[in-house]
Short mmCIF file of C-alpha atoms and ligand atoms in Angstrom, two decimals:
data_model
loop_
_atom_site.label_atom_id
_atom_site.label_comp_id
_atom_site.label_asym_id
_atom_site.label_seq_id
_atom_site.Cartn_x
_atom_site.Cartn_y
_atom_site.Cartn_z
CA ASN A 1281 3.95 -20.80 10.36
CA LEU A 1282 2.08 -19.90 13.50
CA THR A 1283 0.90 -16.32 13.74
CA ILE A 1284 -0.15 -14.01 16.54
CA ARG A 1285 -3.66 -15.47 16.21
CA ASP A 1286 -2.40 -18.75 17.65
CA LEU A 1287 -1.24 -17.43 21.03
CA ASP A 1288 -2.83 -15.80 24.04
CA PHE A 1289 -1.33 -12.35 24.57
CA SER A 1290 -3.41 -11.17 27.48
CA GLY A 1291 -1.14 -9.53 30.05
CA LYS A 1292 1.93 -10.72 28.16
CA LYS A 1293 4.96 -8.73 27.08
CA ALA A 1294 5.31 -9.06 23.30
CA LEU A 1295 8.63 -8.13 21.69
CA VAL A 1296 7.67 -7.20 18.14
CA ARG A 1297 10.39 -6.86 15.49
CA VAL A 1298 9.10 -4.37 12.93
CA ASP A 1299 10.81 -2.76 9.96
CA PHE A 1300 10.53 0.96 10.64
CA ASN A 1301 13.47 1.69 8.35
CA VAL A 1302 11.66 4.61 6.74
CA PRO A 1303 13.12 7.36 4.55
CA ILE A 1304 13.76 10.47 6.65
CA ASN A 1305 14.40 13.91 5.20
CA ALA A 1306 17.95 14.76 6.28
CA GLU A 1307 17.23 18.50 6.59
CA THR A 1308 13.85 18.55 8.30
CA GLY A 1309 14.00 15.18 10.09
CA SER A 1310 10.49 14.40 8.89
CA ILE A 1311 9.40 11.06 7.49
CA ASN A 1312 9.05 11.05 3.70
CA ASP A 1313 7.05 7.84 3.48
CA ASP A 1314 5.36 6.27 6.49
CA SER A 1315 4.07 3.17 4.64
CA ARG A 1316 6.21 0.80 6.66
CA ILE A 1317 4.81 2.23 9.90
CA ARG A 1318 1.24 1.93 8.61
CA ALA A 1319 1.90 -1.61 7.44
CA ALA A 1320 2.70 -2.69 11.02
CA ILE A 1321 -0.53 -1.28 12.45
CA PRO A 1322 -2.72 -4.40 12.02
CA THR A 1323 -0.33 -6.42 14.19
CA ILE A 1324 0.05 -3.67 16.79
CA ASP A 1325 -3.73 -3.15 16.92
CA TYR A 1326 -4.32 -6.87 17.28
CA LEU A 1327 -1.90 -7.09 20.19
CA LEU A 1328 -3.37 -4.02 21.90
CA ASP A 1329 -6.89 -5.37 21.44
CA HIS A 1330 -5.72 -8.56 23.11
CA GLN A 1331 -4.32 -6.72 26.16
CA ALA A 1332 -0.63 -7.26 25.40
CA LYS A 1333 2.19 -4.99 26.50
CA VAL A 1334 3.76 -4.11 23.16
CA ILE A 1335 7.53 -3.63 22.91
CA LEU A 1336 8.51 -2.63 19.38
CA CYS A 1337 12.05 -2.87 18.04
CA SER A 1338 13.52 -1.87 14.68
CA HIS A 1339 16.59 -0.71 12.87
CA LEU A 1340 16.81 2.58 10.97
CA GLY A 1341 19.46 3.12 8.34
CA ARG A 1342 22.96 1.70 8.58
CA PRO A 1343 24.62 3.35 11.60
CA ASP A 1344 27.29 0.66 11.64
CA GLY A 1345 27.14 -0.28 15.30
CA LYS A 1346 27.44 3.29 16.61
CA VAL A 1347 24.97 5.82 17.97
CA VAL A 1348 24.13 8.19 15.11
CA GLU A 1349 21.84 11.00 16.24
CA SER A 1350 20.10 11.36 12.88
CA MET A 1351 19.17 7.67 13.01
CA ARG A 1352 17.27 7.75 16.27
CA LEU A 1353 13.73 6.42 16.14
CA ALA A 1354 12.11 9.47 17.79
CA PRO A 1355 10.41 10.71 14.57
CA VAL A 1356 9.00 7.21 14.08
CA ALA A 1357 7.60 7.13 17.63
CA LYS A 1358 5.93 10.47 17.01
CA ARG A 1359 4.37 9.36 13.73
CA LEU A 1360 3.29 6.04 15.21
CA SER A 1361 1.56 7.70 18.13
CA GLU A 1362 -0.33 9.95 15.69
CA ILE A 1363 -1.49 6.93 13.72
CA LEU A 1364 -2.38 4.85 16.79
CA ARG A 1365 -3.86 7.86 18.56
CA GLN A 1366 -2.14 6.84 21.74
CA GLU A 1367 1.11 7.58 23.47
CA VAL A 1368 4.16 5.64 22.27
CA LEU A 1369 6.80 5.44 24.98
CA THR A 1370 10.45 5.54 23.95
CA ALA A 1371 13.78 4.52 25.44
CA SER A 1372 17.30 5.78 24.80
CA ASP A 1373 18.59 2.27 24.02
CA CYS A 1374 17.21 -1.15 23.11
CA ILE A 1375 18.73 -3.10 26.03
CA GLY A 1376 19.99 -2.22 29.51
CA ASP A 1377 18.60 -1.11 32.86
CA GLU A 1378 16.56 1.84 31.63
CA VAL A 1379 14.85 -0.37 29.08
CA THR A 1380 14.18 -3.13 31.60
CA ALA A 1381 12.66 -0.61 34.02
CA LYS A 1382 10.44 0.84 31.29
CA VAL A 1383 9.34 -2.60 30.19
CA ASN A 1384 8.51 -3.61 33.75
CA ALA A 1385 6.42 -0.48 34.20
CA LEU A 1386 4.33 -1.18 31.05
CA GLU A 1387 0.64 -1.70 31.51
CA ASP A 1388 -1.52 -3.89 29.30
CA GLY A 1389 -2.33 -1.99 26.11
CA GLN A 1390 0.72 0.29 26.27
CA VAL A 1391 3.35 0.62 23.53
CA LEU A 1392 7.09 1.12 23.97
CA LEU A 1393 9.40 1.68 21.00
CA LEU A 1394 13.02 0.74 21.71
CA GLU A 1395 15.94 2.70 20.22
CA ASN A 1396 17.61 1.69 16.93
CA LEU A 1397 18.87 -1.89 17.23
CA ARG A 1398 21.81 -1.20 14.91
CA PHE A 1399 23.41 1.20 17.39
CA HIS A 1400 24.83 -2.07 18.74
CA PRO A 1401 27.23 -3.95 16.45
CA GLU A 1402 25.93 -7.17 18.06
CA GLU A 1403 22.64 -6.78 16.18
CA GLU A 1404 24.09 -7.37 12.72
CA ALA A 1405 26.64 -9.85 14.10
CA ASN A 1406 23.73 -11.92 15.44
CA ASP A 1407 25.46 -12.04 18.81
CA PRO A 1408 23.74 -14.61 21.07
CA ALA A 1409 24.25 -12.62 24.29
CA PHE A 1410 22.63 -9.54 22.71
CA ALA A 1411 19.75 -11.66 21.38
CA ARG A 1412 19.31 -13.10 24.86
CA LYS A 1413 19.11 -9.60 26.37
CA LEU A 1414 16.40 -8.65 23.91
CA ALA A 1415 14.54 -11.89 24.58
CA ASP A 1416 14.72 -11.34 28.35
CA LEU A 1417 12.57 -8.24 27.92
CA ALA A 1418 9.50 -10.22 26.85
CA ASP A 1419 7.32 -13.34 27.08
CA ILE A 1420 6.65 -13.80 23.36
CA TYR A 1421 8.53 -12.79 20.21
CA VAL A 1422 6.59 -11.58 17.18
CA ASP A 1423 8.32 -11.11 13.83
CA ASP A 1424 6.53 -8.62 11.61
CA ALA A 1425 9.59 -7.24 9.81
CA PHE A 1426 9.20 -8.66 6.32
CA GLY A 1427 11.53 -5.97 4.93
CA THR A 1428 14.37 -7.33 7.06
CA ALA A 1429 13.53 -11.04 6.88
CA HIS A 1430 16.51 -11.61 4.56
CA ARG A 1431 18.97 -10.49 7.25
CA LYS A 1432 20.40 -12.96 9.73
CA HIS A 1433 20.48 -10.49 12.59
CA ALA A 1434 20.04 -10.93 16.34
CA SER A 1435 16.57 -9.38 16.50
CA ILE A 1436 15.41 -11.47 13.54
CA VAL A 1437 16.85 -14.94 14.07
CA GLY A 1438 18.80 -14.87 17.36
CA VAL A 1439 15.98 -13.80 19.63
CA ALA A 1440 13.52 -16.33 18.20
CA LYS A 1441 15.52 -19.13 19.80
CA TYR A 1442 14.81 -17.96 23.33
CA LEU A 1443 11.07 -17.24 23.23
CA PRO A 1444 7.84 -18.60 21.79
CA ALA A 1445 8.03 -17.04 18.31
CA VAL A 1446 5.25 -16.31 15.83
CA ALA A 1447 4.67 -14.26 12.70
CA GLY A 1448 2.84 -10.97 12.70
CA LEU A 1449 0.04 -10.16 10.27
CA LEU A 1450 2.24 -8.18 7.86
CA LEU A 1451 4.78 -10.97 7.55
CA GLU A 1452 1.92 -13.39 6.88
CA LYS A 1453 0.36 -11.08 4.27
CA GLU A 1454 3.64 -10.51 2.43
CA LEU A 1455 4.42 -14.22 2.25
CA ASN A 1456 0.93 -14.98 0.93
CA ALA A 1457 0.94 -12.22 -1.69
CA LEU A 1458 4.44 -12.88 -2.99
CA GLY A 1459 3.93 -16.63 -2.67
CA LYS A 1460 1.12 -16.39 -5.21
CA VAL A 1461 3.53 -14.87 -7.73
CA LEU A 1462 5.73 -17.94 -7.39
CA GLU A 1463 2.97 -20.52 -7.31
CA HIS A 1464 0.33 -20.02 -9.98
CA PRO A 1465 0.50 -16.51 -11.37
CA PRO A 1466 -2.38 -15.93 -13.82
CA ARG A 1467 -0.72 -15.60 -17.25
CA PRO A 1468 0.47 -13.79 -19.22
CA PHE A 1469 2.80 -12.98 -16.35
CA MET A 1470 5.16 -10.06 -16.92
CA ILE A 1471 7.99 -8.61 -14.95
CA LEU A 1472 8.82 -4.94 -15.31
CA LEU A 1473 12.33 -4.22 -14.13
CA GLY A 1474 14.39 -1.11 -13.72
CA GLY A 1475 16.89 0.29 -11.27
CA ALA A 1476 20.61 0.27 -11.58
CA LYS A 1477 21.88 -3.21 -11.06
CA VAL A 1478 21.34 -6.46 -12.90
CA SER A 1479 23.16 -8.29 -10.11
CA ASP A 1480 20.37 -7.52 -7.60
CA LYS A 1481 17.83 -9.24 -9.81
CA VAL A 1482 19.62 -12.21 -11.33
CA GLY A 1483 18.49 -14.72 -8.71
CA MET A 1484 14.88 -13.65 -9.02
CA LEU A 1485 14.95 -13.73 -12.84
CA GLU A 1486 16.48 -17.19 -12.94
CA ASN A 1487 13.96 -18.53 -10.47
CA VAL A 1488 10.86 -17.22 -12.26
CA MET A 1489 11.99 -18.08 -15.79
CA ASP A 1490 9.62 -21.07 -15.90
CA LYS A 1491 6.58 -19.01 -14.94
CA VAL A 1492 7.05 -15.67 -16.62
CA ASP A 1493 6.07 -14.84 -20.21
CA THR A 1494 7.70 -11.47 -20.76
CA ILE A 1495 10.40 -9.44 -19.03
CA LEU A 1496 10.44 -5.71 -19.76
CA ILE A 1497 13.71 -4.02 -18.89
CA GLY A 1498 14.20 -0.30 -18.40
CA GLY A 1499 16.20 1.83 -15.97
CA GLY A 1500 19.95 1.74 -15.57
CA MET A 1501 20.03 -2.01 -16.04
CA ALA A 1502 18.70 -1.71 -19.60
CA ALA A 1503 22.10 -0.27 -20.57
CA THR A 1504 23.79 -3.52 -19.55
CA PHE A 1505 21.40 -5.55 -21.69
CA LEU A 1506 21.72 -3.20 -24.66
CA LYS A 1507 25.49 -3.40 -24.44
CA ALA A 1508 25.33 -7.19 -24.14
CA GLN A 1509 23.50 -7.08 -27.46
CA GLY A 1510 26.37 -5.18 -28.99
CA LEU A 1511 24.85 -1.69 -28.94
CA GLU A 1512 26.73 1.49 -28.09
CA ILE A 1513 25.53 2.84 -24.73
CA GLY A 1514 27.80 5.88 -24.54
CA ASP A 1515 28.90 6.96 -21.11
CA SER A 1516 26.12 5.17 -19.24
CA LEU A 1517 27.13 3.59 -15.97
CA ILE A 1518 26.83 -0.16 -16.01
CA ASP A 1519 27.76 -2.77 -13.49
CA ASP A 1520 30.12 -5.48 -14.62
CA SER A 1521 27.53 -8.12 -15.42
CA LEU A 1522 27.55 -8.24 -19.21
CA ASP A 1523 28.03 -11.99 -18.96
CA THR A 1524 25.11 -12.24 -16.57
CA ALA A 1525 22.92 -10.29 -18.98
CA LYS A 1526 23.98 -12.61 -21.81
CA MET A 1527 23.33 -15.67 -19.67
CA LEU A 1528 19.85 -14.37 -18.79
CA MET A 1529 19.06 -13.66 -22.45
CA ASP A 1530 20.14 -17.17 -23.44
CA LYS A 1531 18.15 -18.71 -20.66
CA ALA A 1532 15.07 -16.67 -21.59
CA LYS A 1533 15.39 -17.80 -25.19
CA SER A 1534 15.60 -21.45 -24.22
CA LYS A 1535 12.48 -21.09 -22.07
CA ASN A 1536 10.53 -19.09 -24.64
CA VAL A 1537 10.46 -16.02 -22.42
CA LYS A 1538 10.44 -12.72 -24.26
CA ILE A 1539 12.90 -10.08 -23.02
CA VAL A 1540 11.83 -6.65 -24.21
CA LEU A 1541 14.45 -3.88 -24.17
CA PRO A 1542 13.92 -0.19 -24.91
CA ASP A 1543 13.68 0.90 -28.57
CA ASP A 1544 14.57 4.43 -27.62
CA VAL A 1545 15.95 6.19 -24.56
CA LEU A 1546 16.38 9.64 -23.08
CA ILE A 1547 20.00 10.68 -22.95
CA THR A 1548 21.87 13.63 -21.55
CA PHE A 1549 25.31 15.07 -22.22
CA ASP A 1550 25.17 17.14 -19.05
CA LYS A 1551 26.16 16.40 -15.50
CA ILE A 1552 23.26 14.54 -13.86
CA GLY A 1553 21.44 17.22 -11.91
CA PRO A 1554 18.37 19.44 -11.88
CA ASP A 1555 19.54 21.47 -14.89
CA ALA A 1556 20.53 18.57 -17.14
CA LYS A 1557 18.79 18.54 -20.51
CA ALA A 1558 17.38 15.42 -22.11
CA GLU A 1559 17.13 14.21 -25.70
CA ASN A 1560 15.16 11.29 -27.07
CA VAL A 1561 17.21 8.97 -29.34
CA SER A 1562 16.87 5.51 -30.82
CA VAL A 1563 19.00 2.88 -29.06
CA GLU A 1564 20.83 2.50 -32.39
CA ASN A 1565 22.07 6.09 -32.15
CA ILE A 1566 23.43 6.65 -28.67
CA PRO A 1567 26.42 8.98 -28.96
CA PRO A 1568 29.64 7.90 -27.17
CA THR A 1569 29.54 10.78 -24.67
CA ALA A 1570 25.84 10.48 -23.76
CA LYS A 1571 24.36 8.94 -20.63
CA ILE A 1572 21.04 7.07 -20.65
CA VAL A 1573 18.68 8.64 -18.10
CA ASP A 1574 15.21 7.25 -18.87
CA ILE A 1575 13.28 5.13 -21.34
CA GLY A 1576 12.12 6.97 -24.47
CA LEU A 1577 8.65 7.85 -25.75
CA LEU A 1578 8.35 4.90 -28.16
CA THR A 1579 9.42 2.57 -25.39
CA ILE A 1580 6.75 3.95 -23.08
CA THR A 1581 4.19 2.95 -25.72
CA LEU A 1582 5.89 -0.40 -26.31
CA PHE A 1583 5.97 -1.31 -22.60
CA THR A 1584 2.42 -0.04 -22.08
CA LYS A 1585 1.07 -2.21 -24.90
CA GLN A 1586 2.82 -5.24 -23.46
CA LEU A 1587 1.56 -4.58 -19.95
CA GLU A 1588 -2.00 -4.16 -21.17
CA LYS A 1589 -1.92 -7.81 -22.25
CA CYS A 1590 -0.84 -9.22 -18.91
CA LYS A 1591 -2.84 -10.83 -16.11
CA THR A 1592 -0.07 -10.58 -13.53
CA VAL A 1593 2.74 -8.06 -13.28
CA PHE A 1594 5.54 -7.69 -10.77
CA TRP A 1595 7.34 -4.35 -10.91
CA ASN A 1596 10.66 -3.51 -9.30
CA GLY A 1597 12.87 -0.55 -10.10
CA PRO A 1598 12.36 2.88 -11.68
CA MET A 1599 12.70 3.34 -15.46
CA GLY A 1600 15.06 6.30 -15.18
CA ILE A 1601 16.61 8.75 -12.74
CA TYR A 1602 13.30 9.42 -11.08
CA GLU A 1603 14.56 12.04 -8.62
CA ILE A 1604 15.17 14.43 -11.52
CA PRO A 1605 11.81 15.55 -12.91
CA GLN A 1606 12.88 15.65 -16.58
CA PHE A 1607 14.10 12.03 -16.29
CA SER A 1608 11.06 10.71 -14.44
CA GLU A 1609 8.56 10.50 -17.31
CA GLY A 1610 9.16 6.83 -18.09
CA THR A 1611 8.56 5.81 -14.49
CA ARG A 1612 5.50 8.04 -14.20
CA ALA A 1613 4.07 6.59 -17.40
CA MET A 1614 4.54 3.05 -16.05
CA VAL A 1615 2.80 4.07 -12.81
CA ASN A 1616 -0.07 5.35 -14.91
CA THR A 1617 -0.28 2.18 -16.93
CA MET A 1618 -0.21 0.05 -13.80
CA THR A 1619 -3.23 1.86 -12.38
CA ARG A 1620 -5.24 0.98 -15.49
CA LEU A 1621 -4.43 -2.74 -15.59
CA HIS A 1622 -7.14 -5.24 -14.70
CA GLY A 1623 -4.79 -8.03 -13.70
CA THR A 1624 -2.86 -8.52 -10.48
CA THR A 1625 -0.32 -5.75 -9.93
CA ILE A 1626 2.46 -6.33 -7.44
CA ILE A 1627 5.04 -3.74 -6.51
CA GLY A 1628 8.39 -4.80 -5.08
CA GLY A 1629 9.38 -2.62 -2.14
CA GLY A 1630 12.22 -0.13 -1.93
CA SER A 1631 12.22 2.88 -4.23
CA THR A 1632 9.39 1.53 -6.42
CA ALA A 1633 7.08 1.31 -3.40
CA GLU A 1634 8.10 4.84 -2.36
CA ILE A 1635 7.27 6.19 -5.83
CA VAL A 1636 3.89 4.47 -5.90
CA THR A 1637 3.12 5.95 -2.48
CA GLU A 1638 4.36 9.39 -3.44
CA LEU A 1639 2.12 9.39 -6.51
CA ASN A 1640 -0.78 8.29 -4.35
CA ILE A 1641 -1.70 5.15 -6.22
CA ALA A 1642 -0.66 2.45 -3.74
CA SER A 1643 -4.33 1.64 -3.10
CA LYS A 1644 -4.83 0.97 -6.81
CA MET A 1645 -2.24 -1.81 -6.81
CA SER A 1646 -3.09 -5.37 -5.81
CA PHE A 1647 -0.16 -5.44 -3.46
CA VAL A 1648 2.74 -3.18 -2.52
CA SER A 1649 5.48 -5.05 -0.70
CA THR A 1650 7.30 -3.38 2.20
CA GLY A 1651 10.43 -5.35 1.36
CA GLY A 1652 12.90 -4.25 -1.32
CA GLY A 1653 15.80 -6.67 -0.94
CA ALA A 1654 13.55 -9.10 0.94
CA SER A 1655 10.96 -9.39 -1.85
CA LEU A 1656 13.66 -10.03 -4.46
CA LYS A 1657 15.28 -12.64 -2.20
CA PHE A 1658 11.94 -14.29 -1.64
CA LEU A 1659 11.16 -14.38 -5.37
CA SER A 1660 14.59 -15.83 -6.04
CA GLY A 1661 13.39 -18.91 -4.17
CA GLU A 1662 15.93 -18.51 -1.39
CA LYS A 1663 14.76 -19.16 2.11
CA LEU A 1664 14.51 -16.00 4.22
CA PRO A 1665 16.30 -16.47 7.58
CA GLY A 1666 13.52 -14.62 9.41
CA VAL A 1667 10.90 -16.98 8.02
CA GLU A 1668 13.02 -20.11 8.40
CA VAL A 1669 13.61 -19.54 12.08
CA LEU A 1670 9.88 -19.37 12.75
CA ALA A 1671 9.19 -22.48 10.68
CA LYS A 1672 11.90 -24.42 12.53
CA LYS A 1673 10.33 -23.51 15.88
CA HIS A 1674 7.19 -25.37 14.94
CA GLU A 1675 8.56 -28.42 13.13
C1 LIG B 1146 15.36 -2.44 3.68
O1 LIG B 1146 15.14 -1.23 3.68
O2 LIG B 1146 15.49 -3.11 2.64
C2 LIG B 1146 15.38 -3.16 5.00
O3 LIG B 1146 14.96 -2.34 6.04
C3 LIG B 1146 16.74 -3.78 5.28
O4 LIG B 1146 17.70 -2.78 5.41
P1 LIG B 1146 19.23 -3.12 5.11
O5 LIG B 1146 19.36 -3.34 3.63
O6 LIG B 1146 20.02 -1.95 5.63
O7 LIG B 1146 19.54 -4.40 5.86
#
């Protein structure tokens, strides 16, 4: 794919699709994790250094085609201007006369952040007329939104048809880093998985089965695997993919891949909340009314010993209900282990990336992806629409 390095931006209007879908504190309106904003800085800096007029566009949340006040991008503009140390202009929409006027008034080296693309239903519908309106704002389209590359939306695929279109530096970096996991990962290669749903990860697991040595499974999804093995999992919530779990275990066996499940877990009998109490039990002894809330102490040691042997690890999904301190130990322990590993450590985006950032160890990882769904899609071997459209432009 061509990147921003391949074009001349001097005096040009660059429409840059970024993924500024950052977690915002509902009460204070402040940004909980600005990693996605920081990740876009190399591209923005490059364009500013090359005298472009930078028009940024993004979605935030899922406003469902309507204006939702709490999903405006104003807090993002504020944070971005602090990081860039320059003014970031804003608009009250992403298309229309006001936007056109603001774009036309831009000087080289100025930055304008458009309002949430998803306030228009046409964005997710990939409406060609909407894409055209976005395209008409600029001379060149730059896609730097790796986190949204798996969505076939107007600002990702539609707009690329009407303008010269190239990848930004973040998109390039993500594809290189995750591409290495798929190509020749130094082995032993392990995958550490948690989070609630098996269904989110099936595609990825099937695709990497030929390359991976060990798959460690914690989090909510461990319950599905334990149950598929015939164990009692009490009142734990599972999605309906027992057959999928069985299929994955069979496939792993046939490929000589080891699947490691918890030996023990933390359970609670209480309502999940800040006052819930936890008990450590063997997976053989989970009472019928208990819910699994974290991996247990023996499992922390088991997973740690496994991880210490690996040369590459990809981690996606917390080991327990991380938001509740007494159920967060398993995840914290894995974070700790990851910081001590000498091999390549890759963090899938989403909540795992947020945890790694919150615990201040992102810089100790080899790579932290900004894409949750997108990184899993990529590792499943599926083509990402946002990447495809750029590749097709230059065939
Ligand atoms: C993400 O957070 O994974 C991306 O920003 C995509 O958001 P979406 O799942 O709402 O499309």
